[in-house]
Every structure is written in C-alpha cells, then in structure tokens.
C-alpha cells in the first residue's frame, strides 16, 4: 500500500470514527467544570484550547502551543497504542489547528506511527482532522510528532483536539 493510499484509508477510518463518536460522550461528563484540573484536560486522549503551555514539544514548532494535558488516551478500543499521548494543541500562523502527540516507543527497535487527530468545537462537531503517517521513532525513545489539521480554522472554532487513531508498526508503508 503506497503512502497516499494509507493516508486516504486512514482519513476514511478517522472520518467514520469521528462520525460514529460525534454523538457519544455527552453523558460521560464532557464538561471540565469540577474536574479539579481547571479545564486543562477534559477526558482521556483529549485537550482543550486555549490555555497556557506547560511543556515545550521536542521539535521546534513554528507557532505557540496552548495546552498540555498529561492523561493517557482512553484504552480498550484498540485504536490508540499506549505509546501515544495527547500533548499540546494550538493554531498555526496559517490558521490551521495542530496537536503535538507525544510518542514513547516501548520497543527496542525503530517503530513507525500513524496518527489521526480530530479537532472539534464546543458541540463536539468536527471542525477538521489531521493525519500523520509512518512517523519513525527510535526504540526506547520519546518524540513529539506535530499533526496539523487539513483545513484552516482561522476563527478558532476548534475547542478540543482528540487522538482518534494511533497505530504502531515495525516498518513504514
């Protein structure tokens, strides 16, 4: 499967996943009020925009991050590897939202990660998605991978970024 086909296939999976989960979660306490974290984290694998950054990404971003929750993505679904955690989120100078996904490669060999991030508004409606395919991370290493939204959100309607898919493979492609 070529890289373009993987990106298209991943986009289809992400779009379907986001469509199926768009109505979910309203009964699971989506509000950050009373969670004791001041809105910095709303749930597993999600981040809320905008708040001040608490940690710089490992790569030099061209814009300023807004949020840095430390919680892990929700497990059990099989769609998110435990190696991946949601990091900082914000908007680039081009108006596109971005998310820095923190990868801790638990293996001893280089692994390749494919990531899908959804950027949603306060009503949990998808504003845009971002995809990164075959990002290499050395064995036993930590790396922050920047995933940029596919379309601009210059009015900053995206309020949360959600790690919807994170897969790990032993080889690229």
PDB file of N, CA and C in Angstrom, residues 26 31 72 76 114 134 152 155:
ATOM      1  N   UNK A  26     -21.729  12.807  25.482  1.00  0.00           N
ATOM      2  CA  UNK A  26     -22.452  13.873  26.156  1.00  0.00           C
ATOM      3  C   UNK A  26     -22.895  13.433  27.537  1.00  0.00           C
ATOM      4  N   UNK A  31     -17.901  18.047  30.417  1.00  0.00           N
ATOM      5  CA  UNK A  31     -17.539  19.338  30.986  1.00  0.00           C
ATOM      6  C   UNK A  31     -16.318  19.199  31.866  1.00  0.00           C
ATOM      7  N   UNK A  72      -3.589   9.823  29.648  1.00  0.00           N
ATOM      8  CA  UNK A  72      -3.438   8.896  28.537  1.00  0.00           C
ATOM      9  C   UNK A  72      -4.721   8.813  27.739  1.00  0.00           C
ATOM     10  N   UNK A  76      -8.664   0.291  25.619  1.00  0.00           N
ATOM     11  CA  UNK A  76      -9.679  -0.716  25.401  1.00  0.00           C
ATOM     12  C   UNK A  76     -10.244  -0.731  23.999  1.00  0.00           C
ATOM     13  N   UNK A 114       1.338   5.949  12.853  1.00  0.00           N
ATOM     14  CA  UNK A 114       0.361   6.675  12.046  1.00  0.00           C
ATOM     15  C   UNK A 114      -0.682   7.230  13.006  1.00  0.00           C
ATOM     16  N   UNK A 134       3.378   7.076   9.128  1.00  0.00           N
ATOM     17  CA  UNK A 134       4.716   6.482   9.124  1.00  0.00           C
ATOM     18  C   UNK A 134       5.793   7.369   9.743  1.00  0.00           C
ATOM     19  N   UNK A 152      -7.939  25.150   7.426  1.00  0.00           N
ATOM     20  CA  UNK A 152      -7.739  26.259   8.354  1.00  0.00           C
ATOM     21  C   UNK A 152      -8.947  26.442   9.269  1.00  0.00           C
ATOM     22  N   UNK A 155     -10.992  31.200  12.607  1.00  0.00           N
ATOM     23  CA  UNK A 155     -11.885  31.775  13.621  1.00  0.00           C
ATOM     24  C   UNK A 155     -11.783  31.047  14.955  1.00  0.00           C
TER      25      UNK A 155
END
